Amino acid sequence: PGSGQYRLGGADTQEIEIDLNGKNFKLTSTYMLALGATNSEATITVKNGTMSSYTSFAQTWNMYDIMFTDCNWVLDRVTFKNAVAINNAGSTVTMKNVTINEVNDLYAIWICSGADVTMDGCMVNSAGRAIKISDQYVAKAERELTKLTVKNTTFISVKKAAILVGSTAGANITLDNVDI
């Protein structure tokens, strides 16, 4: 527990694979919950299980979700019990057969400007909204076009937005076989 800024691997680590083997990987902190790599060019793969988080400071979206940052990510057959945030301009996040269950009135997925996100075979259940692409927490000089590719995915969004773009740099969004 602590600040919640967890960095995995060493400076030369290129690949990390975490097989959850059907178990729950729970992050606990007194502040934000962010996972990344020490080497920003690394790829971290998490597969076959559930991820959840708890923070005693959960007052806003970024204190509640699990943030993926600072490297490339592959999330394969993972179920999230919390919202997901992606803050990694210039890196990629690939979600394959991922389920996100957001039970609060928040965005299920928050994508910061400049990320490259691909979703395939996913299910997003949100008591709030589904996806927001935002400049929030990104310095003006660092804002970049966001790329979002969504295939074979279902969104259940109780509130208005399935995908909301609030980034001044814009977004290139491709949808194929998506049910909203």
PDB file of N, CA, C and O in Angstrom, residues 90-156:
ATOM      1  N   GLY A  90       1.586   7.199 -26.927  1.00  0.00           N
ATOM      2  CA  GLY A  90       2.682   6.610 -27.687  1.00  0.00           C
ATOM      3  C   GLY A  90       2.830   5.113 -27.497  1.00  0.00           C
ATOM      4  O   GLY A  90       3.630   4.478 -28.166  1.00  0.00           O
ATOM      5  N   SER A  91       2.070   4.519 -26.613  1.00  0.00           N
ATOM      6  CA  SER A  91       2.116   3.075 -26.385  1.00  0.00           C
ATOM      7  C   SER A  91       0.792   2.454 -26.799  1.00  0.00           C
ATOM      8  O   SER A  91      -0.175   3.148 -27.078  1.00  0.00           O
ATOM      9  N   THR A  92       0.750   1.119 -26.805  1.00  0.00           N
ATOM     10  CA  THR A  92      -0.460   0.426 -27.204  1.00  0.00           C
ATOM     11  C   THR A  92      -1.053  -0.366 -26.042  1.00  0.00           C
ATOM     12  O   THR A  92      -0.333  -0.842 -25.173  1.00  0.00           O
ATOM     13  N   VAL A  93      -2.376  -0.503 -26.082  1.00  0.00           N
ATOM     14  CA  VAL A  93      -3.094  -1.371 -25.156  1.00  0.00           C
ATOM     15  C   VAL A  93      -4.013  -2.235 -26.010  1.00  0.00           C
ATOM     16  O   VAL A  93      -4.830  -1.714 -26.770  1.00  0.00           O
ATOM     17  N   THR A  94      -3.856  -3.553 -25.895  1.00  0.00           N
ATOM     18  CA  THR A  94      -4.691  -4.494 -26.625  1.00  0.00           C
ATOM     19  C   THR A  94      -5.523  -5.269 -25.617  1.00  0.00           C
ATOM     20  O   THR A  94      -4.970  -5.878 -24.696  1.00  0.00           O
ATOM     21  N   MET A  95      -6.842  -5.237 -25.793  1.00  0.00           N
ATOM     22  CA  MET A  95      -7.765  -5.973 -24.927  1.00  0.00           C
ATOM     23  C   MET A  95      -8.442  -7.048 -25.766  1.00  0.00           C
ATOM     24  O   MET A  95      -9.131  -6.738 -26.730  1.00  0.00           O
ATOM     25  N   LYS A  96      -8.219  -8.322 -25.383  1.00  0.00           N
ATOM     26  CA  LYS A  96      -8.826  -9.447 -26.089  1.00  0.00           C
ATOM     27  C   LYS A  96      -9.704 -10.211 -25.103  1.00  0.00           C
ATOM     28  O   LYS A  96      -9.229 -10.651 -24.059  1.00  0.00           O
ATOM     29  N   ASN A  97     -10.998 -10.326 -25.445  1.00  0.00           N
ATOM     30  CA  ASN A  97     -11.939 -11.051 -24.591  1.00  0.00           C
ATOM     31  C   ASN A  97     -11.920 -10.544 -23.150  1.00  0.00           C
ATOM     32  O   ASN A  97     -11.887 -11.323 -22.200  1.00  0.00           O
ATOM     33  N   VAL A  98     -11.928  -9.239 -23.010  1.00  0.00           N
ATOM     34  CA  VAL A  98     -11.921  -8.575 -21.708  1.00  0.00           C
ATOM     35  C   VAL A  98     -13.345  -8.173 -21.344  1.00  0.00           C
ATOM     36  O   VAL A  98     -14.114  -7.737 -22.203  1.00  0.00           O
ATOM     37  N   THR A  99     -13.692  -8.309 -20.062  1.00  0.00           N
ATOM     38  CA  THR A  99     -14.972  -7.840 -19.545  1.00  0.00           C
ATOM     39  C   THR A  99     -14.696  -6.773 -18.496  1.00  0.00           C
ATOM     40  O   THR A  99     -13.855  -6.977 -17.617  1.00  0.00           O
ATOM     41  N   ILE A 100     -15.395  -5.643 -18.605  1.00  0.00           N
ATOM     42  CA  ILE A 100     -15.262  -4.571 -17.624  1.00  0.00           C
ATOM     43  C   ILE A 100     -16.637  -4.344 -17.008  1.00  0.00           C
ATOM     44  O   ILE A 100     -17.597  -4.052 -17.715  1.00  0.00           O
ATOM     45  N   ASN A 101     -16.729  -4.494 -15.702  1.00  0.00           N
ATOM     46  CA  ASN A 101     -17.974  -4.307 -14.966  1.00  0.00           C
ATOM     47  C   ASN A 101     -17.840  -3.084 -14.067  1.00  0.00           C
ATOM     48  O   ASN A 101     -17.254  -3.175 -12.993  1.00  0.00           O
ATOM     49  N   GLU A 102     -18.343  -1.954 -14.512  1.00  0.00           N
ATOM     50  CA  GLU A 102     -18.285  -0.705 -13.749  1.00  0.00           C
ATOM     51  C   GLU A 102     -19.623  -0.504 -13.060  1.00  0.00           C
ATOM     52  O   GLU A 102     -20.622  -0.258 -13.717  1.00  0.00           O
ATOM     53  N   VAL A 103     -19.648  -0.629 -11.735  1.00  0.00           N
ATOM     54  CA  VAL A 103     -20.910  -0.569 -10.994  1.00  0.00           C
ATOM     55  C   VAL A 103     -21.241   0.829 -10.480  1.00  0.00           C
ATOM     56  O   VAL A 103     -22.332   1.055  -9.967  1.00  0.00           O
ATOM     57  N   ASN A 104     -20.323   1.773 -10.622  1.00  0.00           N
ATOM     58  CA  ASN A 104     -20.572   3.152 -10.194  1.00  0.00           C
ATOM     59  C   ASN A 104     -20.943   4.016 -11.392  1.00  0.00           C
ATOM     60  O   ASN A 104     -20.781   3.609 -12.536  1.00  0.00           O
ATOM     61  N   ASP A 105     -21.416   5.219 -11.134  1.00  0.00           N
ATOM     62  CA  ASP A 105     -21.796   6.144 -12.193  1.00  0.00           C
ATOM     63  C   ASP A 105     -20.552   6.854 -12.721  1.00  0.00           C
ATOM     64  O   ASP A 105     -20.383   8.056 -12.563  1.00  0.00           O
ATOM     65  N   LEU A 106     -19.648   6.080 -13.321  1.00  0.00           N
ATOM     66  CA  LEU A 106     -18.390   6.586 -13.849  1.00  0.00           C
ATOM     67  C   LEU A 106     -18.204   6.030 -15.262  1.00  0.00           C
ATOM     68  O   LEU A 106     -19.010   5.239 -15.745  1.00  0.00           O
ATOM     69  N   TYR A 107     -17.128   6.421 -15.918  1.00  0.00           N
ATOM     70  CA  TYR A 107     -16.781   5.817 -17.197  1.00  0.00           C
ATOM     71  C   TYR A 107     -16.140   4.465 -16.944  1.00  0.00           C
ATOM     72  O   TYR A 107     -15.303   4.328 -16.057  1.00  0.00           O
ATOM     73  N   ALA A 108     -16.495   3.458 -17.729  1.00  0.00           N
ATOM     74  CA  ALA A 108     -15.887   2.139 -17.584  1.00  0.00           C
ATOM     75  C   ALA A 108     -14.441   2.150 -18.079  1.00  0.00           C
ATOM     76  O   ALA A 108     -13.584   1.481 -17.526  1.00  0.00           O
ATOM     77  N   ILE A 109     -14.182   2.953 -19.146  1.00  0.00           N
ATOM     78  CA  ILE A 109     -12.827   3.067 -19.688  1.00  0.00           C
ATOM     79  C   ILE A 109     -12.529   4.548 -19.905  1.00  0.00           C
ATOM     80  O   ILE A 109     -13.278   5.245 -20.586  1.00  0.00           O
ATOM     81  N   TRP A 110     -11.432   5.012 -19.337  1.00  0.00           N
ATOM     82  CA  TRP A 110     -10.973   6.390 -19.505  1.00  0.00           C
ATOM     83  C   TRP A 110      -9.659   6.324 -20.263  1.00  0.00           C
ATOM     84  O   TRP A 110      -8.711   5.684 -19.807  1.00  0.00           O
ATOM     85  N   ILE A 111      -9.601   6.941 -21.446  1.00  0.00           N
ATOM     86  CA  ILE A 111      -8.406   6.903 -22.278  1.00  0.00           C
ATOM     87  C   ILE A 111      -7.844   8.310 -22.382  1.00  0.00           C
ATOM     88  O   ILE A 111      -8.524   9.213 -22.865  1.00  0.00           O
ATOM     89  N   CYS A 112      -6.612   8.485 -21.925  1.00  0.00           N
ATOM     90  CA  CYS A 112      -5.954   9.789 -22.041  1.00  0.00           C
ATOM     91  C   CYS A 112      -5.414   9.970 -23.459  1.00  0.00           C
ATOM     92  O   CYS A 112      -5.017   9.011 -24.123  1.00  0.00           O
ATOM     93  N   SER A 113      -5.372  11.196 -23.904  1.00  0.00           N
ATOM     94  CA  SER A 113      -4.940  11.595 -25.230  1.00  0.00           C
ATOM     95  C   SER A 113      -3.648  10.902 -25.652  1.00  0.00           C
ATOM     96  O   SER A 113      -2.698  10.820 -24.889  1.00  0.00           O
ATOM     97  N   GLY A 114      -3.633  10.387 -26.901  1.00  0.00           N
ATOM     98  CA  GLY A 114      -2.422   9.843 -27.487  1.00  0.00           C
ATOM     99  C   GLY A 114      -2.263   8.336 -27.396  1.00  0.00           C
ATOM    100  O   GLY A 114      -1.332   7.778 -27.961  1.00  0.00           O
ATOM    101  N   ALA A 115      -3.158   7.650 -26.724  1.00  0.00           N
ATOM    102  CA  ALA A 115      -3.059   6.199 -26.602  1.00  0.00           C
ATOM    103  C   ALA A 115      -3.519   5.517 -27.890  1.00  0.00           C
ATOM    104  O   ALA A 115      -4.258   6.087 -28.685  1.00  0.00           O
ATOM    105  N   ASP A 116      -3.095   4.288 -28.074  1.00  0.00           N
ATOM    106  CA  ASP A 116      -3.509   3.447 -29.191  1.00  0.00           C
ATOM    107  C   ASP A 116      -4.135   2.198 -28.567  1.00  0.00           C
ATOM    108  O   ASP A 116      -3.431   1.333 -28.040  1.00  0.00           O
ATOM    109  N   VAL A 117      -5.477   2.109 -28.609  1.00  0.00           N
ATOM    110  CA  VAL A 117      -6.208   1.055 -27.911  1.00  0.00           C
ATOM    111  C   VAL A 117      -6.977   0.204 -28.918  1.00  0.00           C
ATOM    112  O   VAL A 117      -7.683   0.739 -29.773  1.00  0.00           O
ATOM    113  N   THR A 118      -6.838  -1.121 -28.780  1.00  0.00           N
ATOM    114  CA  THR A 118      -7.593  -2.061 -29.600  1.00  0.00           C
ATOM    115  C   THR A 118      -8.382  -2.974 -28.679  1.00  0.00           C
ATOM    116  O   THR A 118      -7.827  -3.540 -27.735  1.00  0.00           O
ATOM    117  N   MET A 119      -9.671  -3.109 -28.961  1.00  0.00           N
ATOM    118  CA  MET A 119     -10.546  -4.001 -28.202  1.00  0.00           C
ATOM    119  C   MET A 119     -11.132  -5.012 -29.178  1.00  0.00           C
ATOM    120  O   MET A 119     -11.657  -4.632 -30.222  1.00  0.00           O
ATOM    121  N   ASP A 120     -11.077  -6.298 -28.829  1.00  0.00           N
ATOM    122  CA  ASP A 120     -11.647  -7.338 -29.680  1.00  0.00           C
ATOM    123  C   ASP A 120     -12.291  -8.398 -28.795  1.00  0.00           C
ATOM    124  O   ASP A 120     -11.644  -8.961 -27.915  1.00  0.00           O
ATOM    125  N   GLY A 121     -13.591  -8.662 -29.032  1.00  0.00           N
ATOM    126  CA  GLY A 121     -14.308  -9.679 -28.283  1.00  0.00           C
ATOM    127  C   GLY A 121     -14.578  -9.280 -26.842  1.00  0.00           C
ATOM    128  O   GLY A 121     -14.636 -10.133 -25.967  1.00  0.00           O
ATOM    129  N   CYS A 122     -14.772  -8.012 -26.589  1.00  0.00           N
ATOM    130  CA  CYS A 122     -14.927  -7.512 -25.219  1.00  0.00           C
ATOM    131  C   CYS A 122     -16.392  -7.267 -24.850  1.00  0.00           C
ATOM    132  O   CYS A 122     -17.256  -7.176 -25.715  1.00  0.00           O
ATOM    133  N   MET A 123     -16.645  -7.140 -23.550  1.00  0.00           N
ATOM    134  CA  MET A 123     -17.957  -6.797 -22.999  1.00  0.00           C
ATOM    135  C   MET A 123     -17.734  -5.694 -21.978  1.00  0.00           C
ATOM    136  O   MET A 123     -16.940  -5.859 -21.049  1.00  0.00           O
ATOM    137  N   VAL A 124     -18.414  -4.565 -22.182  1.00  0.00           N
ATOM    138  CA  VAL A 124     -18.309  -3.444 -21.249  1.00  0.00           C
ATOM    139  C   VAL A 124     -19.683  -3.210 -20.647  1.00  0.00           C
ATOM    140  O   VAL A 124     -20.615  -2.825 -21.350  1.00  0.00           O
ATOM    141  N   ASN A 125     -19.812  -3.468 -19.344  1.00  0.00           N
ATOM    142  CA  ASN A 125     -21.047  -3.241 -18.592  1.00  0.00           C
ATOM    143  C   ASN A 125     -20.821  -2.035 -17.700  1.00  0.00           C
ATOM    144  O   ASN A 125     -19.999  -2.110 -16.782  1.00  0.00           O
ATOM    145  N   SER A 126     -21.543  -0.957 -17.937  1.00  0.00           N
ATOM    146  CA  SER A 126     -21.313   0.253 -17.156  1.00  0.00           C
ATOM    147  C   SER A 126     -22.610   0.803 -16.577  1.00  0.00           C
ATOM    148  O   SER A 126     -23.559   1.065 -17.318  1.00  0.00           O
ATOM    149  N   ALA A 127     -22.619   0.994 -15.263  1.00  0.00           N
ATOM    150  CA  ALA A 127     -23.754   1.653 -14.616  1.00  0.00           C
ATOM    151  C   ALA A 127     -23.737   3.140 -14.932  1.00  0.00           C
ATOM    152  O   ALA A 127     -24.719   3.842 -14.731  1.00  0.00           O
ATOM    153  N   GLY A 128     -22.609   3.624 -15.446  1.00  0.00           N
ATOM    154  CA  GLY A 128     -22.471   5.016 -15.842  1.00  0.00           C
ATOM    155  C   GLY A 128     -22.377   5.117 -17.350  1.00  0.00           C
ATOM    156  O   GLY A 128     -23.332   4.847 -18.072  1.00  0.00           O
ATOM    157  N   ARG A 129     -21.204   5.453 -17.827  1.00  0.00           N
ATOM    158  CA  ARG A 129     -20.938   5.621 -19.246  1.00  0.00           C
ATOM    159  C   ARG A 129     -19.862   4.625 -19.666  1.00  0.00           C
ATOM    160  O   ARG A 129     -19.159   4.087 -18.821  1.00  0.00           O
ATOM    161  N   ALA A 130     -19.677   4.424 -20.967  1.00  0.00           N
ATOM    162  CA  ALA A 130     -18.731   3.408 -21.424  1.00  0.00           C
ATOM    163  C   ALA A 130     -17.302   3.945 -21.557  1.00  0.00           C
ATOM    164  O   ALA A 130     -16.460   3.627 -20.736  1.00  0.00           O
ATOM    165  N   ILE A 131     -17.005   4.758 -22.583  1.00  0.00           N
ATOM    166  CA  ILE A 131     -15.626   5.184 -22.845  1.00  0.00           C
ATOM    167  C   ILE A 131     -15.548   6.702 -22.940  1.00  0.00           C
ATOM    168  O   ILE A 131     -16.365   7.332 -23.604  1.00  0.00           O
ATOM    169  N   LYS A 132     -14.504   7.267 -22.340  1.00  0.00           N
ATOM    170  CA  LYS A 132     -14.203   8.685 -22.525  1.00  0.00           C
ATOM    171  C   LYS A 132     -12.751   8.817 -22.957  1.00  0.00           C
ATOM    172  O   LYS A 132     -11.852   8.230 -22.353  1.00  0.00           O
ATOM    173  N   ILE A 133     -12.539   9.582 -24.019  1.00  0.00           N
ATOM    174  CA  ILE A 133     -11.199   9.937 -24.478  1.00  0.00           C
ATOM    175  C   ILE A 133     -11.001  11.389 -24.088  1.00  0.00           C
ATOM    176  O   ILE A 133     -11.777  12.251 -24.486  1.00  0.00           O
ATOM    177  N   SER A 134      -9.958  11.662 -23.292  1.00  0.00           N
ATOM    178  CA  SER A 134      -9.858  12.971 -22.662  1.00  0.00           C
ATOM    179  C   SER A 134      -8.433  13.519 -22.627  1.00  0.00           C
ATOM    180  O   SER A 134      -7.463  12.765 -22.579  1.00  0.00           O
ATOM    181  N   ASP A 135      -8.351  14.842 -22.606  1.00  0.00           N
ATOM    182  CA  ASP A 135      -7.072  15.536 -22.412  1.00  0.00           C
ATOM    183  C   ASP A 135      -6.737  15.713 -20.937  1.00  0.00           C
ATOM    184  O   ASP A 135      -5.644  16.146 -20.610  1.00  0.00           O
ATOM    185  N   GLN A 136      -7.686  15.431 -20.079  1.00  0.00           N
ATOM    186  CA  GLN A 136      -7.456  15.661 -18.657  1.00  0.00           C
ATOM    187  C   GLN A 136      -6.195  14.939 -18.202  1.00  0.00           C
ATOM    188  O   GLN A 136      -5.964  13.785 -18.554  1.00  0.00           O
ATOM    189  N   TYR A 137      -5.374  15.619 -17.450  1.00  0.00           N
ATOM    190  CA  TYR A 137      -4.106  15.116 -16.915  1.00  0.00           C
ATOM    191  C   TYR A 137      -3.024  14.953 -17.985  1.00  0.00           C
ATOM    192  O   TYR A 137      -2.017  14.313 -17.748  1.00  0.00           O
ATOM    193  N   VAL A 138      -3.230  15.505 -19.177  1.00  0.00           N
ATOM    194  CA  VAL A 138      -2.223  15.470 -20.231  1.00  0.00           C
ATOM    195  C   VAL A 138      -1.835  16.915 -20.547  1.00  0.00           C
ATOM    196  O   VAL A 138      -2.698  17.726 -20.863  1.00  0.00           O
ATOM    197  N   ALA A 139      -0.546  17.222 -20.458  1.00  0.00           N
ATOM    198  CA  ALA A 139      -0.075  18.576 -20.749  1.00  0.00           C
ATOM    199  C   ALA A 139      -0.421  18.946 -22.191  1.00  0.00           C
ATOM    200  O   ALA A 139      -0.383  18.102 -23.088  1.00  0.00           O
ATOM    201  N   LYS A 140      -0.765  20.202 -22.424  1.00  0.00           N
ATOM    202  CA  LYS A 140      -1.208  20.658 -23.738  1.00  0.00           C
ATOM    203  C   LYS A 140      -0.206  20.293 -24.834  1.00  0.00           C
ATOM    204  O   LYS A 140      -0.584  19.834 -25.904  1.00  0.00           O
ATOM    205  N   ALA A 141       1.074  20.455 -24.573  1.00  0.00           N
ATOM    206  CA  ALA A 141       2.100  20.162 -25.572  1.00  0.00           C
ATOM    207  C   ALA A 141       2.204  18.665 -25.876  1.00  0.00           C
ATOM    208  O   ALA A 141       2.752  18.274 -26.904  1.00  0.00           O
ATOM    209  N   GLU A 142       1.682  17.825 -25.001  1.00  0.00           N
ATOM    210  CA  GLU A 142       1.787  16.370 -25.166  1.00  0.00           C
ATOM    211  C   GLU A 142       0.521  15.742 -25.750  1.00  0.00           C
ATOM    212  O   GLU A 142       0.467  14.534 -25.930  1.00  0.00           O
ATOM    213  N   ARG A 143      -0.498  16.524 -26.043  1.00  0.00           N
ATOM    214  CA  ARG A 143      -1.752  15.973 -26.551  1.00  0.00           C
ATOM    215  C   ARG A 143      -1.565  15.482 -27.976  1.00  0.00           C
ATOM    216  O   ARG A 143      -1.044  16.177 -28.832  1.00  0.00           O
ATOM    217  N   GLU A 144      -1.997  14.248 -28.211  1.00  0.00           N
ATOM    218  CA  GLU A 144      -1.848  13.622 -29.514  1.00  0.00           C
ATOM    219  C   GLU A 144      -3.160  12.957 -29.916  1.00  0.00           C
ATOM    220  O   GLU A 144      -4.015  12.697 -29.081  1.00  0.00           O
ATOM    221  N   LEU A 145      -3.270  12.650 -31.200  1.00  0.00           N
ATOM    222  CA  LEU A 145      -4.419  11.927 -31.706  1.00  0.00           C
ATOM    223  C   LEU A 145      -4.508  10.572 -31.009  1.00  0.00           C
ATOM    224  O   LEU A 145      -3.510   9.867 -30.868  1.00  0.00           O
ATOM    225  N   THR A 146      -5.682  10.216 -30.565  1.00  0.00           N
ATOM    226  CA  THR A 146      -5.924   8.917 -29.931  1.00  0.00           C
ATOM    227  C   THR A 146      -6.487   7.966 -30.978  1.00  0.00           C
ATOM    228  O   THR A 146      -7.326   8.349 -31.786  1.00  0.00           O
ATOM    229  N   LYS A 147      -6.009   6.725 -30.950  1.00  0.00           N
ATOM    230  CA  LYS A 147      -6.514   5.713 -31.880  1.00  0.00           C
ATOM    231  C   LYS A 147      -7.274   4.671 -31.068  1.00  0.00           C
ATOM    232  O   LYS A 147      -6.752   4.114 -30.110  1.00  0.00           O
ATOM    233  N   LEU A 148      -8.528   4.416 -31.459  1.00  0.00           N
ATOM    234  CA  LEU A 148      -9.367   3.422 -30.803  1.00  0.00           C
ATOM    235  C   LEU A 148      -9.978   2.522 -31.868  1.00  0.00           C
ATOM    236  O   LEU A 148     -10.702   2.989 -32.743  1.00  0.00           O
ATOM    237  N   THR A 149      -9.666   1.229 -31.793  1.00  0.00           N
ATOM    238  CA  THR A 149     -10.216   0.237 -32.708  1.00  0.00           C
ATOM    239  C   THR A 149     -11.022  -0.752 -31.874  1.00  0.00           C
ATOM    240  O   THR A 149     -10.483  -1.365 -30.947  1.00  0.00           O
ATOM    241  N   VAL A 150     -12.315  -0.894 -32.204  1.00  0.00           N
ATOM    242  CA  VAL A 150     -13.200  -1.764 -31.436  1.00  0.00           C
ATOM    243  C   VAL A 150     -13.864  -2.747 -32.392  1.00  0.00           C
ATOM    244  O   VAL A 150     -14.519  -2.340 -33.355  1.00  0.00           O
ATOM    245  N   LYS A 151     -13.676  -4.067 -32.112  1.00  0.00           N
ATOM    246  CA  LYS A 151     -14.260  -5.118 -32.952  1.00  0.00           C
ATOM    247  C   LYS A 151     -14.961  -6.138 -32.061  1.00  0.00           C
ATOM    248  O   LYS A 151     -14.505  -6.426 -30.953  1.00  0.00           O
ATOM    249  N   ASN A 152     -16.080  -6.673 -32.569  1.00  0.00           N
ATOM    250  CA  ASN A 152     -16.755  -7.795 -31.911  1.00  0.00           C
ATOM    251  C   ASN A 152     -16.977  -7.541 -30.418  1.00  0.00           C
ATOM    252  O   ASN A 152     -16.706  -8.400 -29.582  1.00  0.00           O
ATOM    253  N   THR A 153     -17.455  -6.356 -30.093  1.00  0.00           N
ATOM    254  CA  THR A 153     -17.574  -5.920 -28.702  1.00  0.00           C
ATOM    255  C   THR A 153     -18.986  -5.426 -28.415  1.00  0.00           C
ATOM    256  O   THR A 153     -19.627  -4.844 -29.284  1.00  0.00           O
ATOM    257  N   THR A 154     -19.445  -5.650 -27.174  1.00  0.00           N
ATOM    258  CA  THR A 154     -20.756  -5.180 -26.737  1.00  0.00           C
ATOM    259  C   THR A 154     -20.577  -4.174 -25.612  1.00  0.00           C
ATOM    260  O   THR A 154     -19.801  -4.409 -24.684  1.00  0.00           O
ATOM    261  N   PHE A 155     -21.311  -3.051 -25.720  1.00  0.00           N
ATOM    262  CA  PHE A 155     -21.340  -2.035 -24.676  1.00  0.00           C
ATOM    263  C   PHE A 155     -22.742  -1.979 -24.085  1.00  0.00           C
ATOM    264  O   PHE A 155     -23.713  -1.866 -24.822  1.00  0.00           O
ATOM    265  N   ILE A 156     -22.833  -2.035 -22.770  1.00  0.00           N
ATOM    266  CA  ILE A 156     -24.074  -1.750 -22.069  1.00  0.00           C
ATOM    267  C   ILE A 156     -23.771  -0.536 -21.206  1.00  0.00           C
ATOM    268  O   ILE A 156     -22.971  -0.610 -20.275  1.00  0.00           O
TER     269      ILE A 156
END
